[in-house]
Backbone atoms as SQL, in Angstrom:
CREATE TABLE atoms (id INTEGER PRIMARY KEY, chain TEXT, resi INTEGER, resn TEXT, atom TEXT, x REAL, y REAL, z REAL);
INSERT INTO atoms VALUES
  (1, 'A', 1, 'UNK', 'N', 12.449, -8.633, 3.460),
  (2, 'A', 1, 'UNK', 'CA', 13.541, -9.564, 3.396),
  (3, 'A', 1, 'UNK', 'C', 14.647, -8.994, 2.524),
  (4, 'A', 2, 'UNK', 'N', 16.178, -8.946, 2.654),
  (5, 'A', 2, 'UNK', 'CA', 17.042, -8.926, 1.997),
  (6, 'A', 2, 'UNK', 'C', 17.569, -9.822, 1.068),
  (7, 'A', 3, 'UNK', 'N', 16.983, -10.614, 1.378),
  (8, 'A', 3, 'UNK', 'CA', 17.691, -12.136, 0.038),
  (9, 'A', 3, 'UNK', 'C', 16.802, -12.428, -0.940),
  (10, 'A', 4, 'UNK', 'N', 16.710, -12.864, -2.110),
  (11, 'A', 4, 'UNK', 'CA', 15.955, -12.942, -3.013),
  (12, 'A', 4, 'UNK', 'C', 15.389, -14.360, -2.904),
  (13, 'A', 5, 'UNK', 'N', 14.494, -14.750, -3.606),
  (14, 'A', 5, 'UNK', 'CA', 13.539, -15.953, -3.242),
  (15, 'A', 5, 'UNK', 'C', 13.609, -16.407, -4.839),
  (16, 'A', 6, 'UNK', 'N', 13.943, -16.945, -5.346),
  (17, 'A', 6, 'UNK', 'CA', 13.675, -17.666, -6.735),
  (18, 'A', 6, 'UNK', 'C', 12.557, -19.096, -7.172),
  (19, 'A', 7, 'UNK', 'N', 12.128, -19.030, -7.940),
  (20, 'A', 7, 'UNK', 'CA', 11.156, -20.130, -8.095),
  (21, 'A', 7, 'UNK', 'C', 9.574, -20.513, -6.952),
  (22, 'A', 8, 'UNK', 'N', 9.365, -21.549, -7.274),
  (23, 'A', 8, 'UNK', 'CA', 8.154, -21.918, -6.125),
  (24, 'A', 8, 'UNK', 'C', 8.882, -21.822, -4.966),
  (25, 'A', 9, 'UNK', 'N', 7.366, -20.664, -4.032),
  (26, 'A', 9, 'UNK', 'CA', 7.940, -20.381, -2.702),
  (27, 'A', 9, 'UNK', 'C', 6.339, -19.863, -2.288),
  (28, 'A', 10, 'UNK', 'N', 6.384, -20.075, -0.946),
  (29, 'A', 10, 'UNK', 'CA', 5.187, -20.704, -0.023),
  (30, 'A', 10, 'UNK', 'C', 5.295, -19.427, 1.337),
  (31, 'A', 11, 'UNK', 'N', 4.358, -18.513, 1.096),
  (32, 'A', 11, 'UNK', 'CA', 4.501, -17.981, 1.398),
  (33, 'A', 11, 'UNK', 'C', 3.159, -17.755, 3.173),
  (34, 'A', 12, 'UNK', 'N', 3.319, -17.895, 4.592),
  (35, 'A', 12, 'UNK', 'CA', 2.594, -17.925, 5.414),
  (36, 'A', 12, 'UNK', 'C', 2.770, -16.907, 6.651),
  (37, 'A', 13, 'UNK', 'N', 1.424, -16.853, 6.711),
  (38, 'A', 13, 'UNK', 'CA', 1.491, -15.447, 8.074),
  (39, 'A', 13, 'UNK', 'C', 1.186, -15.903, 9.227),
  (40, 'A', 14, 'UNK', 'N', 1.953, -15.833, 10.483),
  (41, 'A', 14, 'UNK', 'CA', 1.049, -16.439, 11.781),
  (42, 'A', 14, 'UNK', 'C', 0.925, -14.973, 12.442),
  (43, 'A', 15, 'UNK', 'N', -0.421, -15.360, 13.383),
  (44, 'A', 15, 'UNK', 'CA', -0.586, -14.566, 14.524),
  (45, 'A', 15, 'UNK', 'C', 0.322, -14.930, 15.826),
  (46, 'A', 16, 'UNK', 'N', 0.536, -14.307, 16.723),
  (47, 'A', 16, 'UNK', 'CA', 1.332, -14.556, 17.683),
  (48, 'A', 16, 'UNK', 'C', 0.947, -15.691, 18.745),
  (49, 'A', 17, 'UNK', 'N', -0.633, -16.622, 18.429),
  (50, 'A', 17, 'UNK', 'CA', -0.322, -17.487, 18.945),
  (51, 'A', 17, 'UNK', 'C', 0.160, -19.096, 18.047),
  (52, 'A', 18, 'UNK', 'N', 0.373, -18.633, 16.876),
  (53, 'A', 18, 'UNK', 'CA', 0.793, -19.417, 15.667),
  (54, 'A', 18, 'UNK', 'C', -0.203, -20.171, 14.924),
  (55, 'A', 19, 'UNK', 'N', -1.149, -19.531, 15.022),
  (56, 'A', 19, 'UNK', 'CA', -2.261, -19.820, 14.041),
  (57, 'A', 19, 'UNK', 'C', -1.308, -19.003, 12.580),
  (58, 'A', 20, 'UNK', 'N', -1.939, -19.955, 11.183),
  (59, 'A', 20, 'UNK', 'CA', -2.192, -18.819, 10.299),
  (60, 'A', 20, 'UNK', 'C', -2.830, -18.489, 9.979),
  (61, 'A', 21, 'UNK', 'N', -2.852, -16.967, 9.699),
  (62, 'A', 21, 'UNK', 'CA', -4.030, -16.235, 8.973),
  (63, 'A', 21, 'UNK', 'C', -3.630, -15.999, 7.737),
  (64, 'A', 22, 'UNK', 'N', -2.418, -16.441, 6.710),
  (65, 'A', 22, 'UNK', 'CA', -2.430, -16.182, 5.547),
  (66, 'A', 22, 'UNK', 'C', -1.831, -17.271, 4.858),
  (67, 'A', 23, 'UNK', 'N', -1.931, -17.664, 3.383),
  (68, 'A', 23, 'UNK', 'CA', -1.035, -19.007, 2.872),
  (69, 'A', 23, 'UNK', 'C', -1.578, -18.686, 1.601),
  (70, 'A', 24, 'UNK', 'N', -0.115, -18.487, 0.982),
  (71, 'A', 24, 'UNK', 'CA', -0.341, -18.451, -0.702),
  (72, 'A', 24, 'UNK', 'C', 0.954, -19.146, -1.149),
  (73, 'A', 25, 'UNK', 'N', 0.693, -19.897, -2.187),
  (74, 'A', 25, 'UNK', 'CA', 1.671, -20.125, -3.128),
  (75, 'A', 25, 'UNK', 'C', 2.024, -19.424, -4.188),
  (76, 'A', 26, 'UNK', 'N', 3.520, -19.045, -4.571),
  (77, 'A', 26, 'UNK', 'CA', 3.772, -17.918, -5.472),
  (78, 'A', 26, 'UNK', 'C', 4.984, -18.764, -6.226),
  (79, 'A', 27, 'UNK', 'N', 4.571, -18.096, -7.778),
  (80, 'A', 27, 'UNK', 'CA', 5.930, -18.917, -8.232),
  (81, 'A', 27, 'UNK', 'C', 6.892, -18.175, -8.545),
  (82, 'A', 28, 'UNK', 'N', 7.155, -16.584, -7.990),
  (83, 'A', 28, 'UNK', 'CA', 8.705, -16.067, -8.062),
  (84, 'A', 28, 'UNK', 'C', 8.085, -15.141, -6.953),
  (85, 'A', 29, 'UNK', 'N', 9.324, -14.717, -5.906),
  (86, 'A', 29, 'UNK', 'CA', 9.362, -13.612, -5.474),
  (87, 'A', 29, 'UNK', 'C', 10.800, -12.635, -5.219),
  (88, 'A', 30, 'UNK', 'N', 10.559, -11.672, -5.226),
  (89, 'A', 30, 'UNK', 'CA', 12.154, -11.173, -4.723),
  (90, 'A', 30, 'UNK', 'C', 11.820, -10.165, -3.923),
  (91, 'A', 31, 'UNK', 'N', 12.767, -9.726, -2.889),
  (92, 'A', 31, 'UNK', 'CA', 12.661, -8.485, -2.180),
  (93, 'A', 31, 'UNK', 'C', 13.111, -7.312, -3.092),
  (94, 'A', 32, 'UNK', 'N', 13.508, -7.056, -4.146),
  (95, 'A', 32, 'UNK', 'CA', 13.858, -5.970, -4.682),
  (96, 'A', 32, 'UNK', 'C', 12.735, -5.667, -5.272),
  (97, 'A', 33, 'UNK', 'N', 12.763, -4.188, -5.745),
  (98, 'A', 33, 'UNK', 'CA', 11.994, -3.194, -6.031),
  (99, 'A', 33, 'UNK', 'C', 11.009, -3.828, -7.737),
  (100, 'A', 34, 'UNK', 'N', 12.057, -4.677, -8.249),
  (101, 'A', 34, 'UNK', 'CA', 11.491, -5.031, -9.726),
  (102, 'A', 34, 'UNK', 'C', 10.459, -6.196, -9.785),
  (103, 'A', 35, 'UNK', 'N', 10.249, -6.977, -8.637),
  (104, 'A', 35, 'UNK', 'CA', 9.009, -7.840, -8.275),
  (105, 'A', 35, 'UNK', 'C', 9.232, -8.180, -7.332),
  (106, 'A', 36, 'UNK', 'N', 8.131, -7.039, -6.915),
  (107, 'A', 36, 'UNK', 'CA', 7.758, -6.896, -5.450),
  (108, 'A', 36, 'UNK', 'C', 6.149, -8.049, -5.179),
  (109, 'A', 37, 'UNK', 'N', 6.181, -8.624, -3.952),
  (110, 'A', 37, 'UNK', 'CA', 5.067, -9.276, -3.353),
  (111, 'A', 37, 'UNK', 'C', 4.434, -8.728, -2.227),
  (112, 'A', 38, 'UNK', 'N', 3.276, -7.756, -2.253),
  (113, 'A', 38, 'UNK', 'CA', 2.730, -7.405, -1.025),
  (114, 'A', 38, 'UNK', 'C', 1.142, -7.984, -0.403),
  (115, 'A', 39, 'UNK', 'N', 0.636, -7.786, 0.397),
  (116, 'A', 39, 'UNK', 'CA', -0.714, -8.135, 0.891),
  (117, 'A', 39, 'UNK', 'C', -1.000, -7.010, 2.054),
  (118, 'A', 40, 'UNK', 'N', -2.180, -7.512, 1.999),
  (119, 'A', 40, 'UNK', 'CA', -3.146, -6.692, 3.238),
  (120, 'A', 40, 'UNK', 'C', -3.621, -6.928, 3.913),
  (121, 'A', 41, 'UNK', 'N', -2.847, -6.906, 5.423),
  (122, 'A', 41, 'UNK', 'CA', -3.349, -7.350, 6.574),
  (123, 'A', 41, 'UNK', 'C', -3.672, -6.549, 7.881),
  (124, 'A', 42, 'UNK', 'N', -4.460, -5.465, 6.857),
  (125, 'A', 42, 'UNK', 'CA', -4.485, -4.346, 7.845),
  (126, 'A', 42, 'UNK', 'C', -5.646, -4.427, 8.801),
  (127, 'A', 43, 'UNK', 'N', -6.761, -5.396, 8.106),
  (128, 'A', 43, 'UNK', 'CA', -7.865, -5.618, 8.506),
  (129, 'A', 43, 'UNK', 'C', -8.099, -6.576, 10.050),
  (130, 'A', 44, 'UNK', 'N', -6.282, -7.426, 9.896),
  (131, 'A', 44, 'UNK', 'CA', -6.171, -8.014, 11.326),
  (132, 'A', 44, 'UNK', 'C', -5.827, -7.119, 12.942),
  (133, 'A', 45, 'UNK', 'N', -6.437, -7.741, 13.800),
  (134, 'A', 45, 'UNK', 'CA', -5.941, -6.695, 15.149),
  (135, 'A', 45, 'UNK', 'C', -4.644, -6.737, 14.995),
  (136, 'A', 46, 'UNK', 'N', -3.987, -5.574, 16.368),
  (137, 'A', 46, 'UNK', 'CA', -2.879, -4.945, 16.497),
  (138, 'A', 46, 'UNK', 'C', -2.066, -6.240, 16.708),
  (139, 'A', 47, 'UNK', 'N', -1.281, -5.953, 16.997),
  (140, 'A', 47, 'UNK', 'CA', 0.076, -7.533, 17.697),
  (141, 'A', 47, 'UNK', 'C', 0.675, -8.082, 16.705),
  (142, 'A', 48, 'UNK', 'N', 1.469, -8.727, 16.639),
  (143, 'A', 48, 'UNK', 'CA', 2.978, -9.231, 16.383),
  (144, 'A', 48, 'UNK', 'C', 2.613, -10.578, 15.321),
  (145, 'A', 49, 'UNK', 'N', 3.043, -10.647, 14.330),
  (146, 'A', 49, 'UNK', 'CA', 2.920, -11.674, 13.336),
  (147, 'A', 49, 'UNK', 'C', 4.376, -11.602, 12.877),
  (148, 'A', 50, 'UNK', 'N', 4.567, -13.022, 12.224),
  (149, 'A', 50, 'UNK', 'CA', 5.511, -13.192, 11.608),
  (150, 'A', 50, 'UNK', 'C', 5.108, -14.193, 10.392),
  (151, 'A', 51, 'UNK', 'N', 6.327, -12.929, 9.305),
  (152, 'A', 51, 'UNK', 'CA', 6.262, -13.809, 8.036),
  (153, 'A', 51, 'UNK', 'C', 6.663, -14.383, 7.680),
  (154, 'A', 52, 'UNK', 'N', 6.547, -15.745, 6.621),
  (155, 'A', 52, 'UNK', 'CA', 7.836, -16.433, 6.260),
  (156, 'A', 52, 'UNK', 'C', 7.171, -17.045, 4.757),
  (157, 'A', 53, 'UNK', 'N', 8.908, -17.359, 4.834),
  (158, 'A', 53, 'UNK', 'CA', 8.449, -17.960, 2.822),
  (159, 'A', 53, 'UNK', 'C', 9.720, -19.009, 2.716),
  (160, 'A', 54, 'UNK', 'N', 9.119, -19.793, 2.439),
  (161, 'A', 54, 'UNK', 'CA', 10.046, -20.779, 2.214),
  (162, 'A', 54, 'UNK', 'C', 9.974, -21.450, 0.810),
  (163, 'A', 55, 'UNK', 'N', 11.113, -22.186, 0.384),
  (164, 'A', 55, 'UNK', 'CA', 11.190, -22.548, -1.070),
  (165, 'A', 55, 'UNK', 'C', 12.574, -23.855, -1.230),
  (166, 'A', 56, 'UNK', 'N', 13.233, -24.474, -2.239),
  (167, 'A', 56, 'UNK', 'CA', 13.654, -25.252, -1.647),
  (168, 'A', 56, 'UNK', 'C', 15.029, -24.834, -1.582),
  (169, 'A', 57, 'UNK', 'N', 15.158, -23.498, -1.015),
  (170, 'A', 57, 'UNK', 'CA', 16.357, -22.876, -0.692),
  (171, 'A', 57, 'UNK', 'C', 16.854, -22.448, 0.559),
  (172, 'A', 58, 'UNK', 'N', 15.359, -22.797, 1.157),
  (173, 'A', 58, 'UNK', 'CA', 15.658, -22.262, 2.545),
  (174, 'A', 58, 'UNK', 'C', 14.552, -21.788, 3.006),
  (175, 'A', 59, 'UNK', 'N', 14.642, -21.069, 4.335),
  (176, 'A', 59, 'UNK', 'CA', 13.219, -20.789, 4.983),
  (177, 'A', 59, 'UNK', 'C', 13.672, -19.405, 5.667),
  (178, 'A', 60, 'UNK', 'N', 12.880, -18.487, 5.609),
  (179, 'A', 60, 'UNK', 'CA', 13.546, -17.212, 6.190),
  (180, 'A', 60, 'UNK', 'C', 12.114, -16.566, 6.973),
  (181, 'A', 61, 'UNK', 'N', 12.030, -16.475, 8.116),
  (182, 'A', 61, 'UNK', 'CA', 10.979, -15.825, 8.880),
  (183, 'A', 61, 'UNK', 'C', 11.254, -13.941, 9.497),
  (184, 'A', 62, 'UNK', 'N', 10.457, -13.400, 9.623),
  (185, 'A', 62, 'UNK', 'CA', 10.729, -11.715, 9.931),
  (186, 'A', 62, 'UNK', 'C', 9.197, -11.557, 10.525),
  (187, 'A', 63, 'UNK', 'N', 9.538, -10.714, 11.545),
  (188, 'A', 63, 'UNK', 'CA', 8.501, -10.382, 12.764),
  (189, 'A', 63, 'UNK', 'C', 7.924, -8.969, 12.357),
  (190, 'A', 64, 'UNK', 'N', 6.350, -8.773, 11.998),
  (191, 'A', 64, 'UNK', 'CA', 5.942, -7.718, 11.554),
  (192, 'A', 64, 'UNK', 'C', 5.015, -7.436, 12.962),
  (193, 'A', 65, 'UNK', 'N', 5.364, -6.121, 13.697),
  (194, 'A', 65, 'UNK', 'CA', 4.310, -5.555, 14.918),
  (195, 'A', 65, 'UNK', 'C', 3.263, -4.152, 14.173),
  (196, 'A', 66, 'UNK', 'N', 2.161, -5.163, 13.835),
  (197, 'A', 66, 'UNK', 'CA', 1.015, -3.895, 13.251),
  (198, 'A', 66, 'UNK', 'C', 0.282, -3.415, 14.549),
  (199, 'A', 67, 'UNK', 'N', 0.454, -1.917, 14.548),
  (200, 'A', 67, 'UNK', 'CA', -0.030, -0.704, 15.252),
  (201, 'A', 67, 'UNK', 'C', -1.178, -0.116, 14.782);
């Protein structure tokens, strides 16, 4: 993500038929390099998920295709 996320923000993974397979609550995140938020979802099959995090600033989703 390019925009920064401040405060409580809710962070969920779907599979492409919109199940989720991930849900954490975090109380800061940012896309820059100085606090960074990652996970591991390498262990799920191949295909198309999308992430999102929402907070009460907004909701921003991005489409991850693991190979």
């Amino acid at each position: 993500f390019d925009e920064l996320f401040f405060g409580r923000s809710i962070v969920k993974i779907y599979n492409s038929t919109g199940q989720i397979i991930y849900s954490d609550k975090i109380s800061a995140f940012s896309a820059s390099l100085e606090n960074m938020y990652s996970l591991d979802i390498s262990k799920e099959p191949r295909g198309v998920y999308f992430v999102q995090v929402a907070n009460d600033t907004g909701l921003r989703s991005q489409k991850v295709i693991l190979k």
